[in-house]
Coordinates of C-alpha atoms in Angstrom, one line a residue:
M869 CA -29.1 10.8 -3.3
Q870 CA -26.5 11.7 -0.7
S871 CA -22.8 13.7 -1.2
L872 CA -20.2 11.8 -2.8
R873 CA -18.4 12.3 0.2
K874 CA -19.6 9.1 1.5
L875 CA -19.7 6.8 -2.0
Y876 CA -15.5 7.0 -2.1
K877 CA -14.5 6.2 1.3
I878 CA -10.3 6.0 2.2
G879 CA -9.6 2.8 4.3
H880 CA -8.4 -0.5 5.1
G881 CA -9.2 -3.4 2.3
P882 CA -10.0 -6.4 2.1
S883 CA -13.7 -4.8 2.8
S884 CA -15.9 -2.4 2.7
S885 CA -19.0 -4.2 3.7
H886 CA -17.0 -6.8 5.8
T887 CA -13.8 -4.7 7.1
M888 CA -14.7 -0.8 6.9
G889 CA -18.3 -0.6 7.5
P890 CA -18.0 -2.7 11.5
G891 CA -15.1 -1.2 11.9
F892 CA -16.7 2.5 12.2
A893 CA -19.7 0.4 14.4
A894 CA -17.1 -1.1 16.7
E895 CA -15.8 2.3 17.1
F896 CA -19.2 3.8 17.0
V897 CA -20.4 0.8 20.3
K898 CA -16.2 2.1 22.0
N899 CA -17.2 5.8 22.3
K900 CA -21.0 4.8 23.8
H901 CA -19.8 2.5 26.1
Q902 CA -16.5 3.4 27.7
N903 CA -16.9 1.7 30.8
A904 CA -17.8 -1.5 29.3
T905 CA -15.3 -4.2 30.3
H906 CA -15.9 -6.9 27.8
Y907 CA -17.9 -7.5 24.8
V908 CA -19.5 -10.2 22.7
V909 CA -20.4 -10.0 18.9
T910 CA -22.2 -12.4 16.9
L911 CA -21.6 -12.2 13.0
Y912 CA -24.6 -13.0 11.1
N913 CA -24.6 -14.6 7.3
S914 CA -22.4 -13.5 4.9
L915 CA -20.4 -12.0 7.8
A916 CA -20.3 -15.5 9.8
L917 CA -19.5 -17.4 6.9
T918 CA -16.7 -15.5 5.0
G919 CA -15.7 -12.6 8.0
K920 CA -12.1 -13.9 8.7
G921 CA -11.4 -14.0 5.1
H922 CA -12.4 -10.7 5.1
L923 CA -11.0 -9.5 8.5
T924 CA -14.4 -8.8 10.2
D925 CA -13.1 -10.6 13.3
T926 CA -9.9 -8.7 13.4
I927 CA -10.8 -4.8 13.1
I928 CA -13.7 -5.0 15.4
E929 CA -10.9 -6.6 17.8
Q930 CA -8.8 -4.2 17.3
T931 CA -10.7 -1.3 17.5
L932 CA -12.4 -2.7 21.0
R933 CA -8.8 -2.9 22.0
P934 CA -7.7 -3.5 25.0
K935 CA -11.2 -4.8 26.3
P936 CA -11.8 -8.5 25.2
V937 CA -14.3 -9.8 22.6
T938 CA -15.4 -12.8 21.7
F939 CA -17.1 -13.7 19.0
K940 CA -19.9 -15.3 17.8
F941 CA -21.1 -17.2 14.4
N942 CA -24.4 -17.6 12.8
V943 CA -26.3 -18.2 10.1
D944 CA -29.9 -17.2 9.9
V945 CA -31.8 -15.6 6.6
K946 CA -34.0 -13.7 8.8
F947 CA -31.9 -10.8 8.7
H948 CA -29.6 -8.6 6.1
P949 CA -26.6 -10.3 5.0
N950 CA -24.2 -8.3 6.5
Y951 CA -25.9 -8.2 10.2
F952 CA -23.8 -8.2 13.6
V953 CA -24.5 -7.9 17.0
F954 CA -22.9 -5.9 20.0
E955 CA -23.7 -7.6 23.3
V956 CA -22.2 -4.8 25.6
F957 CA -21.0 -5.8 29.1
E958 CA -19.6 -4.5 32.7
H959 CA -18.0 -7.6 34.2
D960 CA -21.8 -9.5 34.3
T961 CA -24.3 -6.8 33.5
L962 CA -25.3 -6.4 30.0
L963 CA -25.4 -3.0 29.4
D964 CA -26.8 -2.5 26.1
T965 CA -27.4 -4.6 22.5
I966 CA -26.4 -3.0 19.4
S967 CA -27.2 -4.5 16.6
V968 CA -26.1 -3.5 13.4
R969 CA -26.3 -3.9 8.9
S970 CA -23.6 -3.3 7.2
I971 CA -25.2 -2.7 3.8
G972 CA -21.9 -1.5 1.7
G973 CA -19.6 0.6 0.6
G974 CA -18.6 0.9 4.0
D975 CA -21.9 2.1 4.9
I976 CA -23.9 1.0 8.1
L977 CA -27.8 1.2 9.2
F978 CA -28.6 1.1 13.0
D979 CA -31.4 -0.7 14.1
K980 CA -32.3 1.5 17.1
E981 CA -29.5 4.1 17.2
E982 CA -30.1 7.6 15.3
N983 CA -28.8 6.9 11.5
H984 CA -27.5 10.7 10.5
I985 CA -28.2 10.7 6.4
E986 CA -27.9 13.4 4.7
M987 CA -29.4 13.9 1.5
V988 CA -27.0 16.8 -1.1
Y989 CA -29.2 15.8 -4.9
P990 CA -32.9 16.4 -5.2
H991 CA -32.6 13.7 -7.7
Q992 CA -32.9 9.6 -7.7
S993 CA -32.7 8.7 -11.2
F994 CA -30.9 9.3 -14.5
D995 CA -33.4 10.2 -16.3
E996 CA -33.8 12.8 -13.6
I997 CA -30.5 14.0 -13.5
K998 CA -30.1 14.2 -17.6
A999 CA -33.7 16.2 -17.5
Y1000 CA -32.2 19.0 -14.8
C1001 CA -28.9 19.0 -16.9
L1002 CA -30.5 19.3 -20.7
A1003 CA -32.9 21.9 -19.1
N1004 CA -30.2 24.3 -17.4
N1005 CA -27.4 23.4 -20.5
I1006 CA -24.8 21.7 -18.1
N1007 CA -22.4 18.4 -18.3
L1008 CA -22.5 15.8 -15.2
Y1009 CA -19.4 17.0 -13.8
Q1010 CA -21.4 21.0 -13.5
Y1011 CA -23.9 19.0 -11.9
V1012 CA -22.3 18.1 -8.9
K1013 CA -20.9 21.5 -8.5
V1014 CA -23.9 22.7 -8.5
F1015 CA -25.1 20.5 -5.6
E1016 CA -21.7 19.6 -3.6
G1017 CA -20.2 23.2 -4.1
V1018 CA -17.1 24.2 -5.0
S1019 CA -14.8 22.3 -2.7
I1020 CA -15.7 19.5 -4.2
D1021 CA -12.9 19.6 -6.5
D1022 CA -10.9 19.6 -3.1
F1023 CA -12.0 16.4 -2.6
L1024 CA -11.5 14.7 -5.3
G1025 CA -8.1 15.8 -5.3
E1026 CA -7.7 14.0 -2.1
I1027 CA -9.2 10.7 -4.2
W1028 CA -7.7 11.2 -6.9
Q1029 CA -3.7 11.4 -4.6
Q1030 CA -5.1 8.2 -3.1
L1031 CA -6.7 5.9 -6.2
Q1032 CA -2.7 7.3 -7.8
S1033 CA -0.4 5.9 -4.5
T1034 CA -2.5 2.8 -4.3
V1035 CA -1.4 2.0 -8.0
E1036 CA 2.1 2.9 -7.0
K1037 CA 2.5 0.7 -4.3
G1038 CA 1.1 -2.0 -5.4
L1039 CA 3.1 -1.9 -8.9
K1040 CA 6.5 -1.1 -6.3
T1041 CA 5.3 -4.7 -4.3
E1042 CA 6.1 -8.5 -4.7
G1043 CA 5.5 -11.5 -2.8
V1044 CA 2.7 -13.3 -1.3
L1045 CA -1.1 -11.8 -0.4
P1046 CA -2.0 -13.0 3.1
G1047 CA -3.7 -15.8 3.7
D1048 CA -4.0 -19.1 3.5
L1049 CA -4.2 -19.2 -0.6
K1050 CA -0.7 -17.7 -0.8
V1051 CA -1.5 -16.0 -4.0
Q1052 CA 1.4 -14.1 -5.8
R1053 CA 1.3 -11.0 -6.6
K1054 CA 1.3 -10.1 -10.2
A1055 CA 1.1 -6.5 -10.6
K1056 CA 4.8 -5.7 -11.1
T1057 CA 5.1 -9.2 -13.9
L1058 CA 2.1 -7.8 -15.4
M1059 CA 4.0 -4.2 -16.1
D1060 CA 7.2 -5.5 -17.1
R1061 CA 5.4 -7.9 -19.9
A1062 CA 3.3 -4.7 -21.0
K1063 CA 6.4 -2.7 -22.2
A1064 CA 7.3 -5.8 -24.6
T1065 CA 4.0 -5.9 -26.1
E1066 CA 3.8 -5.4 -30.4
T1067 CA 0.9 -3.7 -30.5
E1068 CA -0.7 -0.8 -28.4
A1069 CA -4.5 -2.2 -27.9
Q1070 CA -2.2 -5.2 -26.2
K1071 CA -0.1 -2.7 -24.8
Q1072 CA -3.5 -1.0 -23.3
N1073 CA -4.9 -3.6 -22.2
R1074 CA -1.3 -4.9 -20.0
L1075 CA -1.3 -1.5 -18.6
V1076 CA -4.8 -1.2 -17.7
S1077 CA -4.5 -4.6 -16.3
A1078 CA -1.4 -3.9 -14.2
Y1079 CA -2.8 -1.0 -12.8
A1080 CA -5.8 -3.1 -11.8
F1081 CA -4.1 -5.8 -10.1
A1082 CA -1.8 -3.2 -8.3
A1083 CA -4.7 -1.9 -6.6
S1084 CA -6.5 -4.7 -5.7
E1085 CA -3.8 -6.8 -4.8
E1086 CA -3.4 -3.5 -2.1
N1087 CA -6.8 -4.2 -0.9
G1088 CA -6.4 -8.2 -0.8
S1089 CA -3.6 -7.7 2.0
G1090 CA -5.7 -5.0 3.6
G1091 CA -3.6 -2.2 2.2
I1092 CA -4.9 1.4 2.1
I1093 CA -7.6 2.1 -0.7
V1094 CA -10.5 3.9 -2.0
T1095 CA -14.7 2.8 -2.1
A1096 CA -14.7 2.7 -5.9
P1097 CA -17.8 2.1 -4.8
T1098 CA -16.3 -0.6 -2.6
C1099 CA -13.3 -2.6 -1.7
G1100 CA -13.6 -5.7 -3.6
A1101 CA -14.5 -3.4 -6.6
S1102 CA -11.2 -0.8 -5.8
G1103 CA -9.3 -1.5 -8.8
V1104 CA -11.5 -0.7 -11.9
L1105 CA -11.9 2.9 -11.7
P1106 CA -8.1 3.9 -10.8
A1107 CA -6.6 1.2 -13.6
V1108 CA -8.5 3.5 -16.0
L1109 CA -8.2 6.9 -14.6
Y1110 CA -4.3 6.3 -14.0
Y1111 CA -3.8 4.8 -18.1
M1112 CA -5.6 7.9 -18.7
K1113 CA -2.9 10.4 -17.1
H1114 CA -0.1 8.6 -17.7
H1115 CA -0.4 7.7 -21.4
Q1116 CA -3.3 9.4 -22.5
G1117 CA -2.3 13.0 -21.2
I1118 CA -5.3 13.2 -19.6
S1119 CA -4.9 16.7 -16.9
D1120 CA -5.4 16.0 -12.8
Q1121 CA -8.4 18.7 -13.4
K1122 CA -10.4 16.3 -15.7
I1123 CA -9.8 13.3 -14.3
I1124 CA -11.2 15.0 -10.7
E1125 CA -14.0 15.8 -12.9
S1126 CA -14.1 12.8 -14.1
L1127 CA -14.9 10.9 -10.5
A1128 CA -17.4 13.4 -9.8
V1129 CA -19.3 11.4 -13.7
A1130 CA -18.6 8.5 -11.7
G1131 CA -20.1 9.3 -8.3
I1132 CA -23.1 9.7 -9.7
I1133 CA -23.5 6.6 -11.3
G1134 CA -22.3 4.5 -8.0
N1135 CA -24.6 7.2 -6.2
I1136 CA -28.1 6.2 -8.2
I1137 CA -26.9 2.9 -8.9
K1138 CA -26.5 2.4 -4.6
T1139 CA -29.6 4.8 -4.2
N1140 CA -31.5 3.0 -6.5
A1141 CA -30.5 -1.0 -6.5
T1142 CA -27.3 -2.2 -4.1
I1143 CA -23.3 -2.3 -4.3
S1144 CA -23.0 -4.7 -1.8
G1145 CA -21.8 -8.2 -3.4
A1146 CA -24.0 -10.0 0.0
V1147 CA -26.7 -8.5 -1.6
G1148 CA -26.5 -8.6 -4.8
G1149 CA -23.4 -10.9 -5.8
C1150 CA -20.6 -9.2 -8.1
Q1151 CA -22.8 -7.5 -10.5
A1152 CA -23.3 -5.4 -7.3
E1153 CA -19.7 -4.9 -6.5
V1154 CA -17.5 -5.0 -10.2
G1155 CA -20.6 -4.5 -12.3
S1156 CA -21.2 -1.1 -10.8
A1157 CA -17.6 -0.7 -10.6
C1158 CA -17.0 -1.0 -14.5
S1159 CA -20.2 1.2 -15.2
M1160 CA -18.8 4.1 -13.1
T1161 CA -15.2 4.1 -15.4
A1162 CA -17.2 3.8 -18.3
A1163 CA -18.8 6.8 -17.7
A1164 CA -15.3 7.9 -16.1
H1165 CA -14.2 7.1 -19.2
A1166 CA -16.9 8.7 -22.4
Y1167 CA -16.3 11.7 -20.7
L1168 CA -12.6 11.6 -20.6
S1169 CA -13.4 10.9 -24.5
E1170 CA -15.9 14.0 -24.5
L1171 CA -19.1 12.8 -25.0
E1172 CA -22.4 13.7 -24.6
I1173 CA -24.4 12.9 -21.8
E1174 CA -26.5 10.1 -23.5
Q1175 CA -23.6 8.3 -24.7
I1176 CA -22.2 8.4 -20.9
E1177 CA -25.7 6.9 -19.8
Y1178 CA -25.0 4.1 -22.8
A1179 CA -21.5 3.2 -21.4
A1180 CA -22.6 2.6 -17.9
E1181 CA -25.8 1.0 -19.1
I1182 CA -23.6 -1.4 -21.7
A1183 CA -20.9 -2.2 -18.9
M1184 CA -23.8 -3.1 -15.9
E1185 CA -25.8 -4.9 -18.3
H1186 CA -22.7 -7.4 -19.3
H1187 CA -22.1 -8.2 -15.7
L1188 CA -25.7 -8.5 -14.8
G1189 CA -25.5 -12.8 -13.0
L1190 CA -22.3 -12.1 -12.1
T1191 CA -22.2 -14.2 -8.5
C1192 CA -19.5 -13.3 -5.8
D1193 CA -18.3 -16.6 -4.9
P1194 CA -14.8 -16.0 -3.6
I1195 CA -12.3 -18.5 -2.3
D1196 CA -12.3 -19.1 1.3
G1197 CA -13.7 -15.8 1.9
Y1198 CA -10.7 -13.9 0.5
V1199 CA -10.7 -10.6 -1.9
Q1200 CA -8.1 -12.9 -3.8
I1201 CA -10.1 -15.3 -6.3
P1202 CA -11.5 -14.3 -8.6
C1203 CA -12.2 -10.5 -7.2
I1204 CA -8.8 -9.2 -8.4
E1205 CA -8.4 -11.1 -11.7
R1206 CA -12.3 -9.6 -11.9
N1207 CA -11.2 -6.0 -11.9
A1208 CA -8.7 -6.0 -14.5
V1209 CA -10.8 -7.5 -16.5
A1210 CA -13.7 -5.1 -15.7
G1211 CA -11.1 -2.3 -16.5
I1212 CA -10.7 -3.0 -20.0
R1213 CA -14.5 -3.6 -20.3
A1214 CA -14.9 -0.2 -19.0
I1215 CA -13.0 1.0 -21.8
N1216 CA -14.5 -0.8 -24.8
A1217 CA -18.0 -0.1 -23.5
S1218 CA -16.9 4.1 -23.3
G1219 CA -16.2 2.9 -27.1
L1220 CA -19.2 0.9 -28.4
S1221 CA -21.3 4.2 -26.6
G1222 CA -19.4 6.7 -29.2
F1223 CA -21.2 5.7 -32.2
L1224 CA -23.9 3.1 -31.1
S1225 CA -26.0 5.2 -28.5
D1226 CA -29.0 6.8 -31.1
T1227 CA -30.0 2.9 -31.5
R1228 CA -29.9 1.9 -27.7
K1229 CA -33.2 0.4 -26.3
I1230 CA -32.3 0.0 -22.9
S1231 CA -31.7 2.7 -20.2
F1232 CA -29.4 2.9 -17.2
D1233 CA -32.4 3.5 -14.8
M1234 CA -33.8 0.0 -16.3
I1235 CA -30.6 -1.7 -16.6
V1236 CA -30.2 -0.9 -12.7
H1237 CA -33.2 -1.9 -11.6
T1238 CA -32.9 -5.1 -13.8
M1239 CA -29.4 -5.6 -11.6
Y1240 CA -31.3 -5.6 -8.6
Q1241 CA -33.9 -7.8 -8.6
T1242 CA -31.7 -9.9 -10.9
G1243 CA -29.2 -9.8 -7.4
L1244 CA -32.3 -10.2 -5.1
D1245 CA -33.1 -13.2 -7.2
M1246 CA -30.2 -15.1 -6.8
H1247 CA -30.0 -18.3 -4.6
P1248 CA -27.9 -17.1 -1.0
K1249 CA -25.6 -18.7 -1.7
Y1250 CA -23.6 -17.2 -4.8
K1251 CA -23.7 -13.6 -2.2
E1252 CA -20.1 -13.6 -0.5
T1253 CA -20.5 -16.9 0.8
A1254 CA -18.2 -19.3 -0.1
E1255 CA -20.3 -21.8 -0.1
A1256 CA -21.0 -21.8 -3.8
G1257 CA -19.3 -21.5 -7.3
M1258 CA -15.5 -21.5 -7.3
A1259 CA -15.4 -21.4 -3.9
Y1260 CA -17.1 -24.6 -3.6
F1261 CA -15.5 -26.5 -6.5
Y1262 CA -12.2 -25.7 -4.6
K1263 CA -12.9 -26.8 -1.7
Q1264 CA -13.3 -30.0 -3.4
K1265 CA -10.2 -30.2 -4.9
K1266 CA -8.3 -29.6 -1.4

């Protein structure tokens, strides 16, 4: 598996596969052909259908400035769901054609260029990792340090600082999110209402929801976020960790350790399945984020490795089949609410795992493979195209 540095990325929302990935690709193309005079970019499938709502054309155009860009949009199922092609011109001469796949979490693969993929971890599954940890009497955080080195704490510390900054900025910001939907920001309202709740359980749910809305609204507005594991699911992990620090007294160091544990879960999903909504539906994004967060919460609750695995498994199992149907292609409805619901669900999954792990029948590895197969079987319209589900019926209503 790759380093956690390839999983957690700091950048602009609203979409890791539709915004970050194409932005990285455009930067590569620009640097490779500095004598180019203009570009023609063809966006395929999910990028073609929801690219404008996800700002795909905007980020490519901004990156390639001041050279002009012409966009084409095409749907052709023989290509990857997030496929795009750069045609590079110097006046009337075609210099190069560069085709790219955006595979989720901001990662891209070139069809003909060299792809630098460095593997840091020798293990591919949770069963392999668990066996190594038990044989060496170490926990999942210590496992990460064995293969990443001590400097991983510094990196995860930077990630934690950004996660907090995103939540805090979102809590202070009011108004309407950009785009045609005119979605009202709700994080500050939720935060204010949390102060008036009667029970601790109600307060926890309101606070976690407020923090998830804050981060997700920052993402939906194109603000700076952390892929955890994607932009569309970037509100789940910070919501719960922010709550654990500010309301449960968890130290920054323990939070950093929990980010390592969450990262291992995300890495396993990314390696053996997908974290791309265009490939696996929202189960691959919010479902994966919920698994990562449940594992982090279980670690902070001082649960054993079997219980951490069970927490991650419960979280994913109950997101199976979740479609990705963003209205008008914006990462706003239903994405923002889903982040809040998943944050609460992650805490519940962790709680269940603490006393039911010895009765479980399903492994985390099994649920990851199940999620991936479910995504492959899912009709393409339900995978980030804005053609089905709520996106379809919302259009009919207008």
